[in-house]
Amino acid sequence: MQHPELFPKIDRPRRLPDEIAKNISSAIEAGQLKPGDRLPTEQSLSDQFGVARTVVREAISLLKYDGVIQARQGVGAFVTEARQRSAFRISPACFEKRKQLVQLLQLRTGVQADASALAATARTVGQLAGIESFLQEMVSAIAQGDDAVERRVDAEFAFYRAITEASSNDYYVEFIGMIEAKIFENLHSVAVKNAKATEWGTAVLAEHQAVFEAIRAGDTEAARKTTRDHFERAAQRLADRADIADV
Amino acid sequence: MQHPELFPKIDRPRRLPDEIAKNISSAIEAGQLKPGDRLPTEQSLSDQFGVARTVVREAISLLKYDGVIQARQGVGAFVTEARQRSAFRISPACFEKRKQLVQLLQLRTGVQADASALAATARTVGQLAGIESFLQEMVSAIAQGDDAVERRVDAEFAFYRAITEASSNDYYVEFIGMIEAKIFENLHSVAVKNAKATEWGTAVLAEHQAVFEAIRAGDTEAARKTTRDHFERAAQRLADRADIADV
DNA sequence: ATAAAACAGATTGTCAGACAACTGTTTTAT
DNA sequence: ATAAAACAGTTGTCTGACAATCTGTTTTAT
């Protein structure tokens, strides 16, 4: 990947159903449609939006999938209580405002720290070795200097992914993986830029090493704390640099 | 709600698209379709499943929504890398095997504990009062004895929801709310049965009080620890009693 | 001969209309 | 008056067609 920051993601020609779904969804968030309310009929919606009913149906099926609305054949589609959503997703909008980004990174920090804590007792020797290898990778990448920044960032991701897997809890793997992917997708270039700018090396590396030591020692609380320390600092660095609205 | 445990949830007549989506999804999980593979054409799928193409399209649109597959007009639909899923969901299958349930509750425990930790410093006095009111509600329900078990369980949920909201992090609210709803949906009757059987009262209530004290005192670490303690014990009680396969 | 342009085929995206299945209401039969 | 039957409205499914896009091939221009 070369110069990823030069060609930022473009808005692909959006699919109609996604567009419709977003429209309805934001109408619900805005309170124009409250829980319990009935949606207009599919026919009416397809008229209003000027699209075929199949498109409206796909849109609605997405919202049903997330538990935002519920449809009863012969009756209609209704907005469900806000409580019973059945999926957790991170929209691109989360990366637009600093406050949201900070909150997201806060959640990630906490979960990741827990994963480390679990890994401290659950990890096998094989997994420990795998984790250590990524630490070595980071050391070597740092020694190589600026040319290997990408490699270093990748190793960092891999390091914590290996730790997460060592927690032997599939939900942690899945959840962190999802958040990770979204952060990667939206902030990777920032992370790399950041890594280049930071007096890379000793300071940050020491944070990782502390995490590793805690996991090797099987010290649950230390693993949690060291991981939390690192990610809080990383979040700080990221949020400071990410060029987003300060709201 | 009367005797909810007497009429357990029935299998609603499933919609075709959901069924198809599940089929394809499990084919991917089973490894029959690997990342990068191309799905059969919509025409072919509709032939194989014996349904209309619109149904197949709705199914595929769900999988696209979760980032499991990606479609390119004129080319086909492809299975994406496992990394870049864009939603975290809890399927009913999670409650079928004890191991999975334990892992899920473990995740919940960790996140909830973090939320408490945040609430310890972020809560306003108003929020603190709200939290305390639910504690009072529990006390009064316990005093009332077995008749008020439902009320007590509800208050318990509300207590921790209030704490989560006091974390002033929307993602915690959303995420925990989602997990909560799923647990409620699948294990509420067990939780109630459990509450009835437990020597309700002093022991469990003391756990909640410890959490509240920590939050009142603004002690981050104590809030995390006490919350973790309670939920670990609760998970223990729940998993012991939940009548599910021991795998 | 080589490169550009046009073409053909396949596949997803959208459209239009019809009927089936279900629900709540109204009308009818007893 | 009560129960059964007809009715109208809505979601669920089916069918067939066309539009938009991509890939690979063939034709054409130079």
XYZ file of C-alpha atoms (C1' of nucleotides) in Angstrom:
554
model
C 0.000 0.000 0.000
C 1.602 3.264 -1.070
C 0.569 6.726 0.000
C -2.792 5.636 1.345
C -3.325 9.101 2.678
C -3.149 10.646 -0.772
C -6.167 8.804 -2.066
C -8.718 8.804 0.688
C -11.761 6.657 0.447
C -14.303 7.876 -2.051
C -18.004 7.699 -1.722
C -18.939 4.699 -3.775
C -22.166 4.976 -5.657
C -24.443 3.960 -2.854
C -26.987 1.238 -3.214
C -30.526 2.460 -3.074
C -31.591 0.135 -0.234
C -28.752 1.355 1.981
C -29.762 4.900 1.275
C -33.387 4.237 2.131
C -32.428 2.333 5.261
C -30.306 5.215 6.403
C -33.127 7.628 5.780
C -35.616 5.653 7.801
C -33.050 4.953 10.478
C -32.222 8.587 10.985
C -35.901 9.456 10.993
C -36.163 7.112 13.962
C -33.114 8.523 15.706
C -34.403 12.018 15.158
C -37.589 11.027 16.910
C -39.879 11.540 13.946
C -40.736 7.885 14.341
C -41.010 6.746 17.922
C -40.982 3.223 19.312
C -44.362 1.641 18.734
C -45.147 3.812 15.736
C -46.122 2.172 12.515
C -44.108 2.824 9.407
C -45.836 3.930 6.241
C -46.746 0.995 4.048
C -44.144 -0.316 1.673
C -46.228 0.959 -1.180
C -46.359 4.401 0.316
C -42.629 4.414 1.015
C -41.783 3.300 -2.488
C -43.949 6.122 -3.787
C -42.389 8.686 -1.474
C -38.814 7.678 -2.255
C -39.597 7.085 -5.879
C -38.098 3.603 -5.950
C -39.441 0.120 -6.468
C -41.001 -1.756 -3.607
C -38.260 -4.381 -3.719
C -35.778 -1.670 -2.822
C -37.885 -0.522 0.100
C -38.249 -4.115 1.206
C -34.498 -4.641 1.232
C -34.059 -1.478 3.251
C -36.645 -2.558 5.765
C -35.174 -6.020 5.987
C -31.889 -4.455 7.076
C -33.610 -2.547 9.845
C -35.460 -5.671 10.888
C -32.136 -7.476 11.008
C -30.822 -4.953 13.514
C -33.980 -5.158 15.546
C -34.804 -1.521 14.885
C -38.168 -2.351 13.426
C -40.398 -5.370 13.485
C -42.843 -6.363 10.772
C -46.048 -8.340 11.092
C -47.533 -9.764 7.975
C -50.916 -8.344 7.247
C -50.511 -5.551 9.752
C -47.481 -3.401 9.168
C -43.983 -2.581 10.326
C -43.401 -1.036 13.721
C -40.511 0.711 15.409
C -39.268 -1.398 18.303
C -38.226 -0.218 21.727
C -34.744 1.269 21.741
C -33.711 -1.365 24.239
C -33.917 -4.386 22.077
C -31.471 -3.700 19.292
C -29.776 -6.898 18.290
C -26.538 -5.707 16.790
C -23.725 -3.374 17.732
C -22.224 -1.528 14.823
C -19.854 1.344 14.342
C -20.858 3.742 11.637
C -18.358 5.915 9.813
C -20.006 8.847 11.562
C -18.297 7.740 14.774
C -15.029 9.023 13.416
C -16.286 12.441 12.528
C -16.459 14.005 15.943
C -13.749 13.987 18.505
C -16.021 13.268 21.402
C -17.370 10.146 19.769
C -13.929 8.976 18.803
C -12.698 9.390 22.348
C -15.623 7.382 23.649
C -15.051 4.658 21.108
C -11.374 4.396 21.957
C -12.313 4.348 25.623
C -14.499 1.316 25.041
C -11.808 -0.360 23.026
C -9.245 0.309 25.737
C -11.383 -1.251 28.412
C -12.225 -4.357 26.435
C -8.689 -4.835 25.253
C -7.423 -4.535 28.805
C -9.850 -7.193 29.911
C -8.694 -9.439 27.110
C -5.134 -9.062 28.319
C -6.211 -9.863 31.832
C -7.830 -13.053 30.642
C -4.858 -13.925 28.497
C -2.573 -13.624 31.495
C -4.028 -16.778 32.957
C -5.451 -18.533 29.917
C -2.565 -18.277 27.469
C -0.714 -21.429 26.500
C 3.044 -21.469 26.147
C 2.613 -21.628 22.386
C 0.455 -18.538 22.391
C 2.938 -16.764 24.636
C 5.673 -17.512 22.140
C 3.504 -16.177 19.334
C 2.874 -12.981 21.231
C 6.546 -12.567 21.924
C 7.410 -12.996 18.269
C 5.375 -9.923 17.384
C 7.179 -8.009 20.092
C 10.451 -9.037 18.475
C 9.063 -7.950 15.144
C 8.419 -4.528 16.577
C 11.907 -4.315 17.996
C 13.416 -5.199 14.651
C 11.160 -2.814 12.797
C 12.128 -0.015 15.114
C 15.777 -0.794 14.625
C 15.200 -0.481 10.910
C 13.996 3.064 11.338
C 11.496 5.086 9.386
C 11.371 2.781 6.404
C 9.628 0.096 8.421
C 6.922 2.184 10.023
C 4.155 0.262 8.299
C 5.698 -2.986 9.433
C 5.891 -1.730 12.969
C 2.267 -0.650 13.020
C 1.203 -3.986 11.592
C 3.220 -5.830 14.212
C 1.567 -3.751 16.891
C -1.875 -4.737 15.678
C -0.808 -8.364 15.428
C 0.660 -8.275 18.934
C -2.603 -7.298 20.544
C -4.623 -9.547 18.281
C -2.509 -12.478 19.427
C -3.100 -11.487 23.027
C -6.811 -11.274 22.401
C -6.838 -14.717 20.862
C -4.943 -16.009 23.879
C -7.838 -14.927 26.058
C -9.550 -17.991 24.624
C -12.815 -16.118 24.559
C -14.295 -15.990 21.087
C -16.460 -13.015 21.854
C -13.465 -10.887 22.732
C -11.816 -11.935 19.497
C -14.890 -11.119 17.509
C -15.703 -7.861 19.211
C -12.215 -6.435 19.296
C -11.660 -7.639 15.763
C -14.663 -5.682 14.638
C -13.697 -2.485 16.406
C -10.134 -2.886 15.259
C -11.186 -3.253 11.641
C -13.255 -0.108 11.834
C -10.485 1.867 13.445
C -8.039 0.520 10.909
C -10.389 1.418 8.095
C -10.897 4.954 9.296
C -7.706 5.881 11.059
C -4.953 3.749 9.639
C -3.284 6.576 7.816
C -3.464 8.677 10.940
C -1.931 5.884 12.966
C 0.940 5.564 10.545
C 1.475 9.296 10.395
C 1.423 9.261 14.144
C 3.935 6.486 14.365
C 6.251 8.386 12.066
C 6.001 11.544 14.093
C 6.387 10.012 17.527
C 9.850 9.605 18.882
C 9.090 6.010 18.046
C 10.785 3.534 20.074
C 11.769 3.231 23.645
C 8.767 4.855 25.251
C 6.009 3.095 23.360
C 7.913 -0.136 23.086
C 8.357 -0.179 26.829
C 4.578 -0.059 27.168
C 4.216 -3.167 25.055
C 6.972 -4.922 26.926
C 5.269 -4.234 30.208
C 2.128 -5.843 28.852
C 4.051 -8.828 27.689
C 5.826 -9.252 30.984
C 2.554 -9.174 32.870
C 1.077 -11.834 30.631
C 4.166 -13.972 30.880
C 4.067 -13.668 34.644
C 0.392 -14.590 34.642
C -0.425 -11.431 36.565
C -4.032 -10.612 35.763
C -4.201 -7.184 37.305
C -0.868 -6.062 35.941
C -1.887 -7.198 32.481
C -5.048 -5.165 32.708
C -3.299 -2.109 34.003
C -0.388 -2.093 31.572
C -2.667 -2.654 28.613
C -4.948 0.100 29.786
C -1.981 2.409 30.180
C -0.796 1.803 26.677
C -4.139 2.208 25.010
C -5.014 5.288 26.964
C -1.811 6.893 25.814
C -2.310 5.665 22.285
C -5.824 7.053 22.265
C -4.500 10.344 23.498
C -1.931 10.496 20.740
C -4.490 9.474 18.150
C -7.230 11.826 19.197
C -4.826 14.732 19.373
C -3.690 14.169 15.864
C -6.836 12.943 14.131
C -8.052 15.889 12.168
C -11.721 15.874 13.046
C -14.336 18.221 14.322
C -13.840 19.152 17.947
C -17.379 18.590 19.125
C -46.206 -10.624 32.966
C -47.517 -13.775 34.551
C -45.790 -17.149 34.538
C -43.464 -16.281 31.731
C -41.654 -19.522 32.309
C -44.710 -21.554 31.482
C -44.907 -20.353 27.918
C -41.402 -20.265 26.576
C -40.670 -18.581 23.307
C -41.826 -20.464 20.268
C -40.141 -20.643 16.940
C -41.879 -18.051 14.858
C -42.494 -18.975 11.283
C -39.227 -17.881 9.862
C -38.974 -15.586 6.909
C -37.378 -17.128 3.874
C -34.629 -14.514 3.508
C -33.507 -15.047 7.103
C -33.404 -18.749 6.509
C -31.349 -18.370 3.353
C -29.008 -15.891 5.022
C -28.443 -18.305 7.856
C -27.712 -21.096 5.414
C -25.134 -19.109 3.515
C -23.707 -17.726 6.713
C -23.160 -21.132 8.243
C -21.689 -22.389 5.003
C -19.111 -19.658 5.419
C -18.501 -20.433 9.061
C -18.152 -24.100 8.240
C -15.453 -23.205 5.764
C -17.302 -24.422 2.703
C -16.998 -20.869 1.462
C -13.712 -19.230 2.283
C -12.777 -15.554 2.194
C -12.233 -14.501 -1.370
C -14.499 -17.175 -2.785
C -17.264 -16.164 -5.088
C -20.800 -17.055 -4.214
C -22.962 -18.816 -6.740
C -24.953 -16.364 -8.824
C -28.241 -15.157 -7.473
C -29.981 -17.098 -10.202
C -28.179 -20.270 -9.220
C -28.911 -19.757 -5.538
C -32.561 -19.120 -6.176
C -32.668 -22.343 -8.159
C -30.835 -24.312 -5.475
C -32.966 -23.047 -2.625
C -36.087 -23.136 -4.706
C -37.073 -19.562 -3.932
C -37.408 -16.372 -5.920
C -34.416 -14.249 -6.662
C -35.842 -11.392 -4.615
C -35.631 -13.614 -1.567
C -32.034 -14.510 -2.287
C -31.278 -10.860 -2.818
C -32.703 -9.921 0.567
C -30.651 -12.651 2.197
C -27.484 -11.481 0.515
C -28.215 -7.879 1.404
C -28.242 -8.884 5.080
C -24.853 -10.524 4.753
C -23.540 -7.500 2.920
C -24.844 -5.351 5.736
C -22.745 -7.277 8.233
C -19.739 -7.120 5.972
C -19.649 -10.882 5.577
C -19.838 -10.671 1.826
C -19.285 -7.966 -0.706
C -20.983 -7.695 -4.076
C -19.711 -6.107 -7.227
C -22.153 -5.355 -9.943
C -21.423 -7.249 -13.101
C -18.975 -9.560 -11.373
C -20.448 -11.384 -8.423
C -20.576 -11.586 -4.659
C -17.501 -12.518 -2.668
C -16.825 -13.647 0.864
C -14.830 -11.002 2.700
C -11.940 -11.513 5.059
C -13.066 -12.612 8.491
C -11.390 -9.529 9.912
C -13.607 -6.893 8.466
C -17.010 -7.746 9.808
C -18.875 -4.580 10.581
C -21.349 -5.668 13.242
C -21.271 -7.570 16.494
C -24.329 -9.671 17.122
C -25.344 -12.326 19.556
C -27.237 -15.175 18.002
C -29.637 -17.319 20.001
C -27.147 -20.140 19.501
C -24.911 -18.426 22.058
C -27.239 -19.561 24.778
C -27.275 -23.186 23.800
C -23.891 -24.265 25.051
C -22.532 -23.617 28.467
C -19.082 -22.723 27.278
C -20.402 -20.001 25.011
C -22.678 -18.650 27.681
C -19.803 -18.443 30.133
C -17.721 -16.558 27.591
C -20.549 -14.177 26.846
C -21.130 -13.447 30.510
C -17.407 -12.966 30.928
C -17.441 -10.277 28.272
C -20.448 -8.647 29.817
C -18.814 -8.679 33.230
C -15.712 -6.975 31.964
C -17.527 -4.276 30.059
C -19.967 -3.619 32.854
C -17.119 -3.295 35.318
C -15.462 -0.763 33.082
C -18.684 1.168 32.850
C -18.845 1.307 36.633
C -15.276 2.487 36.753
C -16.089 5.304 34.379
C -19.253 6.141 36.258
C -17.285 6.487 39.472
C -15.703 9.661 38.178
C -18.159 10.829 35.554
C -21.448 10.530 37.403
C -23.330 13.664 38.321
C -25.036 14.002 41.664
C -28.367 13.597 39.952
C -27.287 10.355 38.366
C -25.952 9.151 41.692
C -29.326 9.790 43.246
C -31.003 7.881 40.448
C -28.708 4.935 40.984
C -29.390 4.982 44.682
C -33.123 4.962 44.117
C -32.904 1.627 42.363
C -30.869 0.304 45.253
C -33.671 1.393 47.554
C -36.137 -0.279 45.253
C -34.243 -3.517 45.654
C -34.208 -3.185 49.404
C -37.928 -2.618 49.504
C -38.596 -5.486 47.098
C -36.529 -7.819 49.198
C -38.387 -6.776 52.301
C -41.576 -7.647 50.493
C -40.387 -11.205 50.016
C -41.081 -13.703 47.293
C -44.012 -11.843 45.814
C -41.777 -9.104 44.538
C -39.102 -11.188 42.897
C -39.861 -9.795 39.474
C -39.714 -6.294 40.837
C -36.389 -7.023 42.431
C -34.905 -8.428 39.240
C -36.160 -5.435 37.276
C -34.640 -3.066 39.801
C -31.373 -4.891 39.524
C -31.328 -4.426 35.766
C -32.288 -0.773 36.176
C -29.588 -0.235 38.786
C -26.805 -1.289 36.462
C -28.370 0.428 33.490
C -28.360 3.675 35.431
C -24.726 3.141 36.297
C -23.916 2.499 32.660
C -25.659 5.668 31.622
C -23.694 7.545 34.253
C -20.509 6.502 32.508
C -21.509 9.134 29.976
C -20.182 6.989 27.188
C -22.835 6.239 24.618
C -21.050 3.199 23.308
C -21.131 1.520 26.690
C -24.822 2.258 26.927
C -25.461 0.873 23.481
C -23.267 -2.162 23.789
C -24.332 -3.219 27.248
C -27.922 -2.489 26.345
C -27.676 -4.860 23.431
C -26.086 -7.672 25.429
C -28.516 -7.066 28.247
C -31.498 -7.337 25.941
C -30.245 -10.600 24.538
C -29.596 -12.041 27.961
C -32.967 -10.847 29.133
C -34.620 -12.351 26.087
C -32.983 -15.709 26.538
C -32.437 -16.058 30.250
C -34.967 -13.913 32.007
C -36.996 -16.798 33.315
C -33.829 -18.455 34.544
C -32.783 -15.263 36.280
C -36.126 -15.020 38.023
C -36.105 -18.670 38.988
C -32.615 -18.118 40.255
C -33.591 -15.107 42.279
C -36.383 -17.060 43.880
C -34.127 -19.938 44.829
C -31.245 -17.898 46.153
C -31.293 -17.003 49.792
C -32.181 -13.656 48.326
C -31.111 -10.742 50.199
C -28.201 -9.878 52.327
C -25.440 -11.537 50.333
C -26.352 -10.302 46.872
C -27.618 -6.970 48.090
C -24.318 -6.396 49.815
C -22.608 -6.818 46.463
C -24.733 -4.080 44.946
C -24.188 -1.823 47.918
C -20.458 -2.223 47.593
C -20.715 -1.125 43.976
C -22.788 1.872 44.921
C -20.418 2.911 47.684
C -17.467 2.763 45.333
C -19.252 4.937 42.802
C -20.362 7.376 45.446
C -16.811 7.588 46.717
C -15.556 8.144 43.181
C -13.167 5.245 43.561
C -12.517 3.983 40.043
C -10.684 0.812 40.915
C -13.074 -0.162 43.688
C -16.008 0.360 41.350
C -14.443 -1.905 38.785
C -13.593 -4.569 41.306
C -16.903 -4.663 43.138
C -18.852 -4.734 39.900
C -16.661 -7.505 38.590
C -17.166 -9.428 41.822
C -20.911 -9.227 41.591
C -21.186 -10.177 37.966
C -18.751 -13.014 38.284
C -20.846 -14.463 41.075
C -24.037 -13.800 39.196
C -22.629 -15.497 36.126
C -21.659 -18.438 38.259
C -25.149 -18.726 39.686
C -26.704 -18.329 36.263
C -24.498 -20.773 34.430
C -24.960 -23.372 37.122
C -28.675 -23.188 36.841
C -29.230 -22.543 33.150
C -30.323 -25.812 31.752
C -28.170 -26.031 28.676
C -25.785 -28.449 27.029
C -22.531 -28.793 28.940
C -20.218 -28.420 26.000
C 1.699 -5.769 -35.435
C -0.157 -2.986 -31.937
C -3.316 -0.351 -29.603
C -7.804 1.429 -29.336
C -12.603 0.768 -29.916
C -16.618 -1.880 -30.343
C -19.046 -5.931 -29.085
C -21.036 -9.919 -26.530
C -21.913 -12.355 -22.395
C -22.537 -12.706 -17.576
C -23.988 -10.767 -13.160
C -25.756 -7.590 -9.954
C -29.129 -3.629 -9.349
C -33.709 -1.854 -10.167
C -38.331 -1.895 -11.797
C -43.248 -3.361 -12.439
C -47.013 -6.192 -11.552
C -49.184 -10.180 -9.784
C -50.644 -13.472 -6.350
C -50.306 -15.774 -1.594
C -50.678 -15.445 3.381
C -52.077 -13.110 7.157
C -54.801 -9.640 10.083
C -58.434 -6.711 11.629
C -62.948 -5.111 10.449
C -67.389 -5.373 8.596
C -71.170 -7.777 6.961
C -74.136 -11.665 6.901
C -76.431 -15.891 8.429
C -78.514 -18.375 12.181
C -76.847 -11.650 20.080
C -73.448 -14.638 18.414
C -70.788 -17.001 15.273
C -69.457 -17.503 10.592
C -68.274 -15.488 6.313
C -66.876 -12.011 3.254
C -63.838 -7.918 2.716
C -60.083 -4.770 2.507
C -55.399 -3.686 3.654
C -50.511 -5.132 4.386
C -46.543 -7.887 4.283
C -44.331 -11.989 1.989
C -43.158 -14.317 -2.249
C -43.003 -15.086 -7.176
C -42.111 -13.908 -12.062
C -40.217 -11.559 -15.776
C -38.071 -7.761 -17.663
C -34.671 -4.120 -18.276
C -30.601 -1.079 -16.660
C -25.858 -0.716 -15.163
C -21.516 -2.622 -14.712
C -17.676 -5.625 -15.411
C -14.797 -9.115 -18.095
C -13.028 -11.048 -21.988
C -13.110 -11.250 -27.046
C -13.336 -9.481 -31.466
C -13.023 -6.000 -34.639
C -11.080 -1.857 -36.374
C -7.839 1.961 -37.028
C -3.110 3.297 -37.375
